[in-house]
Coordinates of C-alpha atoms in Angstrom, one line a residue:
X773 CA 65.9 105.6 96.2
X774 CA 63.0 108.2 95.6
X775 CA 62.2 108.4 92.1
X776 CA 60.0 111.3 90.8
X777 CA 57.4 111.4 87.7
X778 CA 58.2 113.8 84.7
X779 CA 55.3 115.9 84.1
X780 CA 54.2 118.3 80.9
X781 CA 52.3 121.1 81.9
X782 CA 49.7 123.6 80.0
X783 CA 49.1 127.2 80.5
X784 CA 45.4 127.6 82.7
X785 CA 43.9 130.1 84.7
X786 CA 43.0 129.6 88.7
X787 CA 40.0 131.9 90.5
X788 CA 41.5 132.6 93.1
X789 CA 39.5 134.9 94.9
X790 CA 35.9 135.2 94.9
X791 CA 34.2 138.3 96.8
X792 CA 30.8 139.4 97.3
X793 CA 30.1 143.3 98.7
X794 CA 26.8 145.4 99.1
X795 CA 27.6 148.9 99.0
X796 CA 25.3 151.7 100.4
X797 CA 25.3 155.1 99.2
X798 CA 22.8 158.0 99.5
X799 CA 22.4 161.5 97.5
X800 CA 19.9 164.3 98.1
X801 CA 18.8 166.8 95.6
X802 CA 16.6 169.9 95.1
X803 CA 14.2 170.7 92.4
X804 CA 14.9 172.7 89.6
X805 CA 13.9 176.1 89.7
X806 CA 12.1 176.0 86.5
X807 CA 10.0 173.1 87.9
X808 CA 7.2 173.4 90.3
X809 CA 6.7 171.7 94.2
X810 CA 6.4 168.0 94.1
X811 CA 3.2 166.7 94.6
X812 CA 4.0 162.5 94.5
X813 CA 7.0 160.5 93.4
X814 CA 6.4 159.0 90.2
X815 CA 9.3 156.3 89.4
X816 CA 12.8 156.1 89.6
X817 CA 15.1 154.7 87.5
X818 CA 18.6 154.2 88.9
X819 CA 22.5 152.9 87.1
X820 CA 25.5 152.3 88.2
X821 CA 29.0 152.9 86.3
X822 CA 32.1 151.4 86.9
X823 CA 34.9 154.1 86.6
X824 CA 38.1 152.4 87.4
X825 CA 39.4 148.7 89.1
X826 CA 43.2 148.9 90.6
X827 CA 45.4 146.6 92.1
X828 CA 45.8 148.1 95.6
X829 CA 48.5 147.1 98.6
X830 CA 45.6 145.2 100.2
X831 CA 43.7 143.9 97.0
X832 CA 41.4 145.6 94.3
X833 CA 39.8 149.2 94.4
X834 CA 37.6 150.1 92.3
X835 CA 35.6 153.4 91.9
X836 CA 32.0 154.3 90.6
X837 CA 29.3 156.7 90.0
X838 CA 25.4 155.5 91.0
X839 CA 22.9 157.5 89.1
X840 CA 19.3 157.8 89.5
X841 CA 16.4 160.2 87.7
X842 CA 13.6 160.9 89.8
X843 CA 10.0 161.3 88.1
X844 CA 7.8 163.5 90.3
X845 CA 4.0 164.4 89.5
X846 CA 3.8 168.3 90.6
X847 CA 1.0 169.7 93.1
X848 CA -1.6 170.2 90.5
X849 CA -1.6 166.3 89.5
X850 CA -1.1 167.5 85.6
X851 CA 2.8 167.8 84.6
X852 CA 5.8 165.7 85.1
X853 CA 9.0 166.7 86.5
X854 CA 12.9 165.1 86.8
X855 CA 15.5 165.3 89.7
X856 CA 18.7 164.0 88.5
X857 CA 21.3 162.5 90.9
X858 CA 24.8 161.3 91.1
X859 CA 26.7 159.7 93.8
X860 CA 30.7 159.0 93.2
X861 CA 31.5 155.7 95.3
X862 CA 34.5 153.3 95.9
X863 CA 35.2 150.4 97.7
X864 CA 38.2 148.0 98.3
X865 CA 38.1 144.3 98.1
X866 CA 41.2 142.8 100.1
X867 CA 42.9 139.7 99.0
X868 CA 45.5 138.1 101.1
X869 CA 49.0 137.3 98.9
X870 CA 48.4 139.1 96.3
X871 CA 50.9 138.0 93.3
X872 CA 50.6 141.2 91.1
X873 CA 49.6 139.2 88.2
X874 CA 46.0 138.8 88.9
X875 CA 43.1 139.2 85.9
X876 CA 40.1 141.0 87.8
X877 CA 36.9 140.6 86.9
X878 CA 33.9 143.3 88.4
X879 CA 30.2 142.5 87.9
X880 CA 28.6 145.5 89.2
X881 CA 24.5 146.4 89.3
X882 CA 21.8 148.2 90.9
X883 CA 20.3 145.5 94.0
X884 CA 17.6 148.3 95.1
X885 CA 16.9 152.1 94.9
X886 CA 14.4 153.7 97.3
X887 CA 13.7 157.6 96.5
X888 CA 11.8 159.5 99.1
X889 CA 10.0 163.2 99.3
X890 CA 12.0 164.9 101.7
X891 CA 9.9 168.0 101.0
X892 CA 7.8 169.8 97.8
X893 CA 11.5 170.9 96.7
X894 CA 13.7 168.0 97.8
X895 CA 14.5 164.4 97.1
X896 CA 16.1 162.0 98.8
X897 CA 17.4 158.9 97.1
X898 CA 19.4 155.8 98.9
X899 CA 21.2 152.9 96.2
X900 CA 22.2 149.5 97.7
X901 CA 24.5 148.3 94.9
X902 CA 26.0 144.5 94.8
X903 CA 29.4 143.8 93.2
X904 CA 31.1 140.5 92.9
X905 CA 34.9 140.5 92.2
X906 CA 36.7 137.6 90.9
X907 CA 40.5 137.3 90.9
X908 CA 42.5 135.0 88.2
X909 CA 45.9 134.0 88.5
X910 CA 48.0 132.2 85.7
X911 CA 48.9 128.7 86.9
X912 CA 50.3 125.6 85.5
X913 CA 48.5 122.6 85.2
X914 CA 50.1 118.9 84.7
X915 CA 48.4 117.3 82.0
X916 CA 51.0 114.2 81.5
X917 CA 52.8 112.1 84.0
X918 CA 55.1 109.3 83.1
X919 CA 57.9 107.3 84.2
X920 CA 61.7 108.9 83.5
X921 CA 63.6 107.3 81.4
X922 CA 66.2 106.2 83.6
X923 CA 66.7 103.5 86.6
X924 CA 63.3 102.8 86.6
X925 CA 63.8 98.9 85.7
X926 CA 61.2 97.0 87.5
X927 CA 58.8 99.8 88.5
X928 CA 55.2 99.7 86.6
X929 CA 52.6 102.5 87.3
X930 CA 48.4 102.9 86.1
X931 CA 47.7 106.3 85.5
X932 CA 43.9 107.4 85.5
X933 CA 42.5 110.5 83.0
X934 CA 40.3 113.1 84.4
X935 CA 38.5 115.6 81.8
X936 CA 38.4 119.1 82.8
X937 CA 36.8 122.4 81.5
X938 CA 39.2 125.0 83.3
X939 CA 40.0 128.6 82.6
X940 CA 42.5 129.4 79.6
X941 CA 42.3 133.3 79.2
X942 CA 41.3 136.1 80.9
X943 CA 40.9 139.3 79.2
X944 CA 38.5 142.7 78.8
X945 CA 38.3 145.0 76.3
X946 CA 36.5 148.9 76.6
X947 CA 34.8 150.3 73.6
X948 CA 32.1 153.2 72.7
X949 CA 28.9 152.5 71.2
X950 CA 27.6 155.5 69.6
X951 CA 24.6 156.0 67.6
X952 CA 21.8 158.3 66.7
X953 CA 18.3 157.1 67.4
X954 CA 15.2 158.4 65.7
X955 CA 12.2 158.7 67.8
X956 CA 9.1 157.0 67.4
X957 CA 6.5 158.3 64.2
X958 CA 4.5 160.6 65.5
X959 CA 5.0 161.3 69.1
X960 CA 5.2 164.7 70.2
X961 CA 7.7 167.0 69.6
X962 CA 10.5 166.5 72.4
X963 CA 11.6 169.0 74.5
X964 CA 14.2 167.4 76.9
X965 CA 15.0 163.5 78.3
X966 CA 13.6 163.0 81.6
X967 CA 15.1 159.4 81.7
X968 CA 17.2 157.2 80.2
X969 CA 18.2 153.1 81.2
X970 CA 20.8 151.3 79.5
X971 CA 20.9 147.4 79.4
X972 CA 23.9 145.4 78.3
X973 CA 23.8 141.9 76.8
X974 CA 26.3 139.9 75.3
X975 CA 24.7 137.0 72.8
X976 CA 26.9 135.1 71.4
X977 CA 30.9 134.2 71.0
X978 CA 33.1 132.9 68.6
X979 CA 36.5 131.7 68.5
X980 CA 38.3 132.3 65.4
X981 CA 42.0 131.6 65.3
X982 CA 43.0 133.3 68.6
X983 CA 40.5 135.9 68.8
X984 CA 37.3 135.8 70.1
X985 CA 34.3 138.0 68.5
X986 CA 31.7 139.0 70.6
X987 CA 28.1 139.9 69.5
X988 CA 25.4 141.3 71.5
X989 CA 23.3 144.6 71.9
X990 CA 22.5 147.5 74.0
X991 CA 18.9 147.7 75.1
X992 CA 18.0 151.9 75.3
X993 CA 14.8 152.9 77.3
X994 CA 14.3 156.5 77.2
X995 CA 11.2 159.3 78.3
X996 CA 11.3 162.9 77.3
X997 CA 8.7 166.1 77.7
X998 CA 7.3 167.2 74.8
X999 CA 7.8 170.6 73.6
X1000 CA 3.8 172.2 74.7
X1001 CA 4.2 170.2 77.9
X1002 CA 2.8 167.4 77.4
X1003 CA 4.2 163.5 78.0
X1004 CA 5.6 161.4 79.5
X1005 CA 6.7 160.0 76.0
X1006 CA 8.6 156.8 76.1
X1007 CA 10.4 154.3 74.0
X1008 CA 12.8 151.3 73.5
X1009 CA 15.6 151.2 71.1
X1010 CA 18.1 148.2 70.6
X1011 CA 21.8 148.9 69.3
X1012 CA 24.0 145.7 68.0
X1013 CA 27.4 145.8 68.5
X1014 CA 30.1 143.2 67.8
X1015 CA 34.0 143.4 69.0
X1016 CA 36.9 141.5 68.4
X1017 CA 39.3 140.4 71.4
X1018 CA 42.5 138.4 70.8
X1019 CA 42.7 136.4 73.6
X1020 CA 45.6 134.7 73.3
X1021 CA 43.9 130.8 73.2
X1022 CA 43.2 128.6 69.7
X1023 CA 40.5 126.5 72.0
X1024 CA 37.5 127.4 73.5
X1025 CA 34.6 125.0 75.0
X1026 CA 33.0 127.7 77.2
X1027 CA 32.9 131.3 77.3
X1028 CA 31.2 133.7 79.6
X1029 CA 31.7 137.4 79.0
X1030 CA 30.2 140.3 81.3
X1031 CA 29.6 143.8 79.9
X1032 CA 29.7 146.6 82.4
X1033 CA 28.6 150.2 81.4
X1034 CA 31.7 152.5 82.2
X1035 CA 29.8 155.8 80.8
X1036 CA 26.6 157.0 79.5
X1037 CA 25.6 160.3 78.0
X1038 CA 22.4 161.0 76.4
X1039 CA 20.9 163.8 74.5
X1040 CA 18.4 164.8 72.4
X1041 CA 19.6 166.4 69.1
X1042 CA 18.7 168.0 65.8
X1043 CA 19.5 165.4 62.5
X1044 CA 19.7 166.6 59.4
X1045 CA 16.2 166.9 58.1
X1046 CA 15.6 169.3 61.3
X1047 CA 13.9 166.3 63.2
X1048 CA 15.0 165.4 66.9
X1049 CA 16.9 162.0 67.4
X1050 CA 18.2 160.7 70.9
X1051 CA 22.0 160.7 70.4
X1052 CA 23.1 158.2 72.8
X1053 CA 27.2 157.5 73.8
X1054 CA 27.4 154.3 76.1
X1055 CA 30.9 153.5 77.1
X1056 CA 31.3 149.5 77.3
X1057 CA 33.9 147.0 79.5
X1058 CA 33.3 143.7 78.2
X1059 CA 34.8 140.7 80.3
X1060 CA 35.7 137.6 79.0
X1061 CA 36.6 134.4 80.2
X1062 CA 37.7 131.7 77.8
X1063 CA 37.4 128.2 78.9
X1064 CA 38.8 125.0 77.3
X1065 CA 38.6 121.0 78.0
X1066 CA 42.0 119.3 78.9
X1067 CA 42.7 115.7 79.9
X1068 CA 44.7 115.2 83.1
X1069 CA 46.6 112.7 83.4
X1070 CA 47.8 111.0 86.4
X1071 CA 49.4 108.3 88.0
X1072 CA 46.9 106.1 90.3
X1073 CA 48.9 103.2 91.5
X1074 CA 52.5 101.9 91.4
X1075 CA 54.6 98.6 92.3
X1076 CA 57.8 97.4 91.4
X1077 CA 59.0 93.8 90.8
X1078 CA 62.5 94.4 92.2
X1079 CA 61.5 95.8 95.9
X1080 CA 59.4 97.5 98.2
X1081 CA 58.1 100.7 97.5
X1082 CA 56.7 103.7 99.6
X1083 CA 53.8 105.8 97.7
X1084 CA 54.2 109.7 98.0
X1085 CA 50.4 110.3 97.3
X1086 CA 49.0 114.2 96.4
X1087 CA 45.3 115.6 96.4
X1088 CA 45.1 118.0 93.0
X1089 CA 41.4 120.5 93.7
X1090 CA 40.4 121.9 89.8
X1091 CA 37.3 124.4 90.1
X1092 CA 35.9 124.4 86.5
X1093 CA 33.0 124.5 84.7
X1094 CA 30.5 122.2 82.4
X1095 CA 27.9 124.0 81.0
X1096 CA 25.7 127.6 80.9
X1097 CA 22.2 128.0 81.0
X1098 CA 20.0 130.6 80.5
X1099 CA 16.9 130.0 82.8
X1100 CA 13.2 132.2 81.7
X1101 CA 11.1 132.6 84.9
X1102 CA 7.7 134.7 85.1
X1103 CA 5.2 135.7 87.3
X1104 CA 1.9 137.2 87.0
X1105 CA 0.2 139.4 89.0
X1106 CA -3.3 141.7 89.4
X1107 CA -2.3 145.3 90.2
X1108 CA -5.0 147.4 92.4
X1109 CA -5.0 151.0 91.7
X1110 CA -6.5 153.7 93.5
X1111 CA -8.1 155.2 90.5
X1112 CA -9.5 154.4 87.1
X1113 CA -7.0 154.4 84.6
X1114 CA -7.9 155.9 81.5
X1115 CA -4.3 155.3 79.7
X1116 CA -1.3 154.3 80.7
X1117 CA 1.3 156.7 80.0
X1118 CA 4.9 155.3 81.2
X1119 CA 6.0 151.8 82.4
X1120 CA 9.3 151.3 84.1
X1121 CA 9.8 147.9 85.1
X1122 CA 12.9 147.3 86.9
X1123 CA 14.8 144.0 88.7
X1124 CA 16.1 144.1 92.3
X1125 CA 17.3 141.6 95.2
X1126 CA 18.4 139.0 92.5
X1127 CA 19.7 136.1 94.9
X1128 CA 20.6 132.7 94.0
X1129 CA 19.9 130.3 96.5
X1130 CA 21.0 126.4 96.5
X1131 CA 18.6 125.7 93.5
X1132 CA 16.2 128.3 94.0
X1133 CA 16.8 131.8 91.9
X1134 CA 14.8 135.0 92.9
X1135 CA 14.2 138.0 92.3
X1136 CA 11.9 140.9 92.7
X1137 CA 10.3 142.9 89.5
X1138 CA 9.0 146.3 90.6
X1139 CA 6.9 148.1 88.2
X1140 CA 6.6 151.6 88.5
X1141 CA 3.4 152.9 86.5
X1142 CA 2.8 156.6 85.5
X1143 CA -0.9 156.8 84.2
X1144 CA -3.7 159.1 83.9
X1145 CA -6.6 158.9 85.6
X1146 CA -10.4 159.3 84.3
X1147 CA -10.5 162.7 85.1
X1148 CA -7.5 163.6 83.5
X1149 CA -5.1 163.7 86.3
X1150 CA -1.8 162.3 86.7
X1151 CA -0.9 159.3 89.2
X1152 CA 1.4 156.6 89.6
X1153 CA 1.6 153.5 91.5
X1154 CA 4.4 150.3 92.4
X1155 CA 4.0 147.1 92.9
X1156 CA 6.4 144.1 92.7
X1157 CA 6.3 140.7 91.7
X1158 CA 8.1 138.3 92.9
X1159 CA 9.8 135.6 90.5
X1160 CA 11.2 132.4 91.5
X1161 CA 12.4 129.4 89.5
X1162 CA 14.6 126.4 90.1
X1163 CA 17.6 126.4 88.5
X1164 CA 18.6 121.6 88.6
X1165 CA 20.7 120.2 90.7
X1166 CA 24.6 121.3 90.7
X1167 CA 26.7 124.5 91.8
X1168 CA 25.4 126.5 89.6
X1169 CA 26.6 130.6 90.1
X1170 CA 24.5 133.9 88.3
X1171 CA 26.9 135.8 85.8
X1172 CA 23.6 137.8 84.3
X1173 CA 19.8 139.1 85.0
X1174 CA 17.8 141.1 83.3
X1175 CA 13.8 141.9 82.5
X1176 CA 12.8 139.9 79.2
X1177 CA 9.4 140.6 78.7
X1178 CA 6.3 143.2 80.3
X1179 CA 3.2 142.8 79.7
X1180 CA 0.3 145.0 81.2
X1181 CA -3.3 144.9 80.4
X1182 CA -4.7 148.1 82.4
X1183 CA -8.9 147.3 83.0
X1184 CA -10.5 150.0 85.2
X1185 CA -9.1 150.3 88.3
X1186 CA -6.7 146.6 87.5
X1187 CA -4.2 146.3 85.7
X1188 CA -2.7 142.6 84.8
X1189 CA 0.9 142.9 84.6
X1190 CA 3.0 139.6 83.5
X1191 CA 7.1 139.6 83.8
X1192 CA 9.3 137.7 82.8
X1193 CA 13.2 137.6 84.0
X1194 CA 15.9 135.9 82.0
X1195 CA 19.3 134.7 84.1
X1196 CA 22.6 133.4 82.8
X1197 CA 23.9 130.6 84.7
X1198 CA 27.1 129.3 85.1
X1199 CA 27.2 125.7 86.4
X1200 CA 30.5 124.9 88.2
X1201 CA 32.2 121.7 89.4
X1202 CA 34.6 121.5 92.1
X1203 CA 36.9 118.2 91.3
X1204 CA 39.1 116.3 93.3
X1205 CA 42.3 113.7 91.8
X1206 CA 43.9 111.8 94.2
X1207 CA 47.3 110.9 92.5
X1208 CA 51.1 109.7 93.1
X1209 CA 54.1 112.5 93.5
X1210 CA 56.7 110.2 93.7
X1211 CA 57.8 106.8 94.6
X1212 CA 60.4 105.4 97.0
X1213 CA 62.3 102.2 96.5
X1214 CA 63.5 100.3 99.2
X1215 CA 66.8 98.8 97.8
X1216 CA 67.6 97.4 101.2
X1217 CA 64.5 95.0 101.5
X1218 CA 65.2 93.8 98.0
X1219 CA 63.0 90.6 96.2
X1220 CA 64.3 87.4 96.5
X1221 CA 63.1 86.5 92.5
X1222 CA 64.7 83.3 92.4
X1223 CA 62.0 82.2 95.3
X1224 CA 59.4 83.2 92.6
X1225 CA 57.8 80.8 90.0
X1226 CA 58.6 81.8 86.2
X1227 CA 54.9 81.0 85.2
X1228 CA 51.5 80.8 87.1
X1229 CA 48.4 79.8 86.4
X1230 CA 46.0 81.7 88.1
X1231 CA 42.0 81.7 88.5
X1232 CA 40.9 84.9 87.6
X1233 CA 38.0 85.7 90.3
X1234 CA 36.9 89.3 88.8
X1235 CA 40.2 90.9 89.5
X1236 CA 41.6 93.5 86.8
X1237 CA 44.7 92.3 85.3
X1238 CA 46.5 95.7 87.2
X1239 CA 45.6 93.6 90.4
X1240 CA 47.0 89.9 89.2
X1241 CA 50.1 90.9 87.9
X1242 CA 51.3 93.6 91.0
X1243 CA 50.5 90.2 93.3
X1244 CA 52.2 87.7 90.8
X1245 CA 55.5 90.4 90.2
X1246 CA 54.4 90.4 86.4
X1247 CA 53.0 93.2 84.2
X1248 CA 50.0 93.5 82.4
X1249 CA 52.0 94.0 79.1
X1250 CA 53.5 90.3 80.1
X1251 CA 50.1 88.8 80.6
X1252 CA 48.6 90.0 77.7
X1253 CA 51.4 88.8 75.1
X1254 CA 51.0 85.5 76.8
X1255 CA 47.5 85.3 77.2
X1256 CA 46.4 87.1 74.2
X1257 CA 43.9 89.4 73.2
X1258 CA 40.8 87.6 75.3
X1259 CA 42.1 87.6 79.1
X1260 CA 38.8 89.4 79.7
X1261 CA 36.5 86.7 79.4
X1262 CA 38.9 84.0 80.5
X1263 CA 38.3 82.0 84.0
X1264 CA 42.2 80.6 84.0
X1265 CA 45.6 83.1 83.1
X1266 CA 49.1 82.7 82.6
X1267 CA 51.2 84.7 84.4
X1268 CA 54.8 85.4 83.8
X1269 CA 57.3 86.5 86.2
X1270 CA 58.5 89.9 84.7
X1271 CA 60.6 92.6 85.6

């Protein structure tokens, strides 16, 4: 006779798919008529929007616009110019059975942009883009495992608990952060943005009830022309925001959440007193994943005092997670230039070729510098710096990387530049219970308990009491109302026969 377990299940989350992509796209573009021929290529500063993420026949499709402004010096070494250009991209991510219930999950970002000078009126700029998908499917998870309550007279099982941190909601929400910005005390008057870089960081998260409220901010770096010519001007501005997502759960251990920038406008406009602000309109996905502990409970071992038994066995595989770090590496650096600097007009620091490595996370930091030289002439140089750091043992996976901190400290023709990167990690663990389905009795082959002693003294040779009484067709329940409460540290047991 086969007898099965009953089981009580809770509501969880599985990743089911996991999918890495580097997508290439390239855009060309010609200077602006009101602009003069292109001398040297200044910096570039490059984004990446998410427009849309479908379910597809074959798996996920998502769409996207890269963007990039180009900063050129002009012939004559003395203004600054902008090429702005836009690519539209999309790219499929096939997933074999696809259920139709599946949460996706997009982290998308800018791995490396390289601009080049096709010719004094032309510009030629190539993205490499990275984009991880994850796919989450609702599952079931068995959290209790007991005995029926019927014909199982005889049979005794062990069951063994196994703590796990596993997925228990999956949702996003979209938003729009708007704010006006005023500019700096005293720079020049602005005559139009030349660039603009948006940076998305989520800081902290609180469950309360069943929603979860997120706080974090939107870092804002922005140059502009002044109105008689003159510039670059640049500037940093930091916008909080805080949203509330009902997610469905009343626990949470872990969370991770992963903005993404779905739009961005900028402009520069007039306030009220007549003075120029940067009105900025940034168009926000955030992505949460709620995680929560749960004890699993499963049945280990099995015998019966009546007859034989056959052990169905089962392997259970939980992907979950324990913890999340935030890991600060930097690197310093002495930065030849060709030319004496006599002030250092823009800095645009930018991360690329963030790769995570067994332990090891890298990354490269390229600073682009705009500066004027001694003789009052414009120039610009790159350089990267390379940043590594060691991240402890365990899986660990990167849900976020961005530039912390830029220092520069321009001497002559040196400049010291210091960075410093800041990662999210995600440590996983990959767990593995070995555990019993089912049971079959073998009523055939059944025990002989008249051939059995009703009482046995046995010496107890460091076996558990799970061990003495499956040899000795007792229980430990039996053993322990005989023996009493200090069988542990007792060299001779009773043992009673017991069904």
């Amino acid at each position: 006779m086969e007898i099965g377990f009953e089981k009580s299940f809770e509501s969880r989350f599985r990743e089911s798919a996991r999918i890495v992509k580097r997508i290439q796209e390239s855009a060309e573009s010609v200077v602006p008529d009101t602009d003069a021929d292109i001398g040297k290529i200044a910096a570039v500063q490059s984004a990446v929007l998410l427009k849309s993420k479908d379910l597809s026949g074959r798996g996920v499709l998502i769409t996207g616009e890269a963007r990039a402004c180009v900063l050129c010096i002009d012939e004559s070494r003395e203004h600054i110019s902008c090429v702005r250009l836009a690519k539209p991209f999309s790219a499929e991510f096939e997933i074999a059975e696809l259920t139709g219930e599946e949460q996706t999950q997009l982290s998308l970002a800018v791995a490396a942009t390289d601009a080049r000078l096709l010719n004094p009126r032309k510009v030629s700029v190539t993205f490499e883009l990275a984009a991880e998908l994850s796919c989450y499917v609702p599952e079931s998870v068995a959290v209790e495992t007991a005995l029926p309550g019927e014909s199982c007279r005889g049979l005794h099982v062990r069951c063994a608990e196994t703590e796990l941190t596993l997925p228990n909601a999956v949702c996003e929400k979209s938003f729009v952060l708007s704010e006006q910005f005023p500019l700096p005390a005293g720079s020049v008057k602005p005559e139009r943005l030349i660039c603009e870089q948006t940076e998305l960081r989520a800081d902290d998260c609180q469950l309360i009830g069943s929603k979860a409220v997120v706080k974090g901010r939107a870092l804002i770096r922005a140059a502009w022309l002044g109105e008689d010519g003159s510039g670059p001007v640049q500037a940093s501005f930091s916008a909080p925001f805080s949203q509330i997502i009902d997610i469905g759960a009343e626990t949470m251990d872990l969370c991770t959440v992963r903005p993404q920038v779905t739009g961005a406008y900028y402009d520069l406009v007039d306030s009220i007193s007549g003075e120029k602000v940067l009105d900025a309109e940034v168009h926000v996905l955030l992505q949460l994943v709620s995680r929560s502990r749960i004890r699993v409970r499963t049945v280990s071992d099995a015998y019966s005092n009546l007859t034989p038994i056959a052990l169905q066995t089962e392997t259970l595989h939980y992907d979950g997670a324990d913890q999340r770090r935030t890991l600060r590496i930097s690197a310093a650096e002495s930065v030849d230039l060709t030319e004496d600097c006599a002030d250092v007009r823009c800095v645009f620091p930018t991360l690329s070729r963030c790769a995570l490595e067994g332990e090891t996370l890298s990354a490269a930091a390229n600073l682009d510098i705009l500066y004027c030289t001694g003789s009052g002439e414009l120039s610009a140089v790159r350089r990267t710096l390379m940043l590594e750091g060691e991240c402890g043992p365990g899986k660990a996976r990167l849900l976020t990387a961005g530039l912390a901190e830029t220092d520069l400290r321009p001497a002559g023709k040196t400049m010291e530049a210091r960075m410093t990167m800041e990662a999210e990690l995600l440590y996983e663990t990959e767990t593995e219970i070995s555990s019993i389905a089912a049971v079959t009795l073998d009523e055939e082959q059944a025990f002989d308990l008249s051939r059995f002693p009703s009482l046995t003294m046995v010496r107890r040779e460091g076996e558990c009491l799970w061990e003495i009484a499956k040899r000795y067709h007792s229980s430990v329940e039996a053993i322990e109302a005989l023996d009493g409460g200090e069988q542990e540290s007792r060299g001779m047991l009773l043992v009673p026969k017991s069904v």
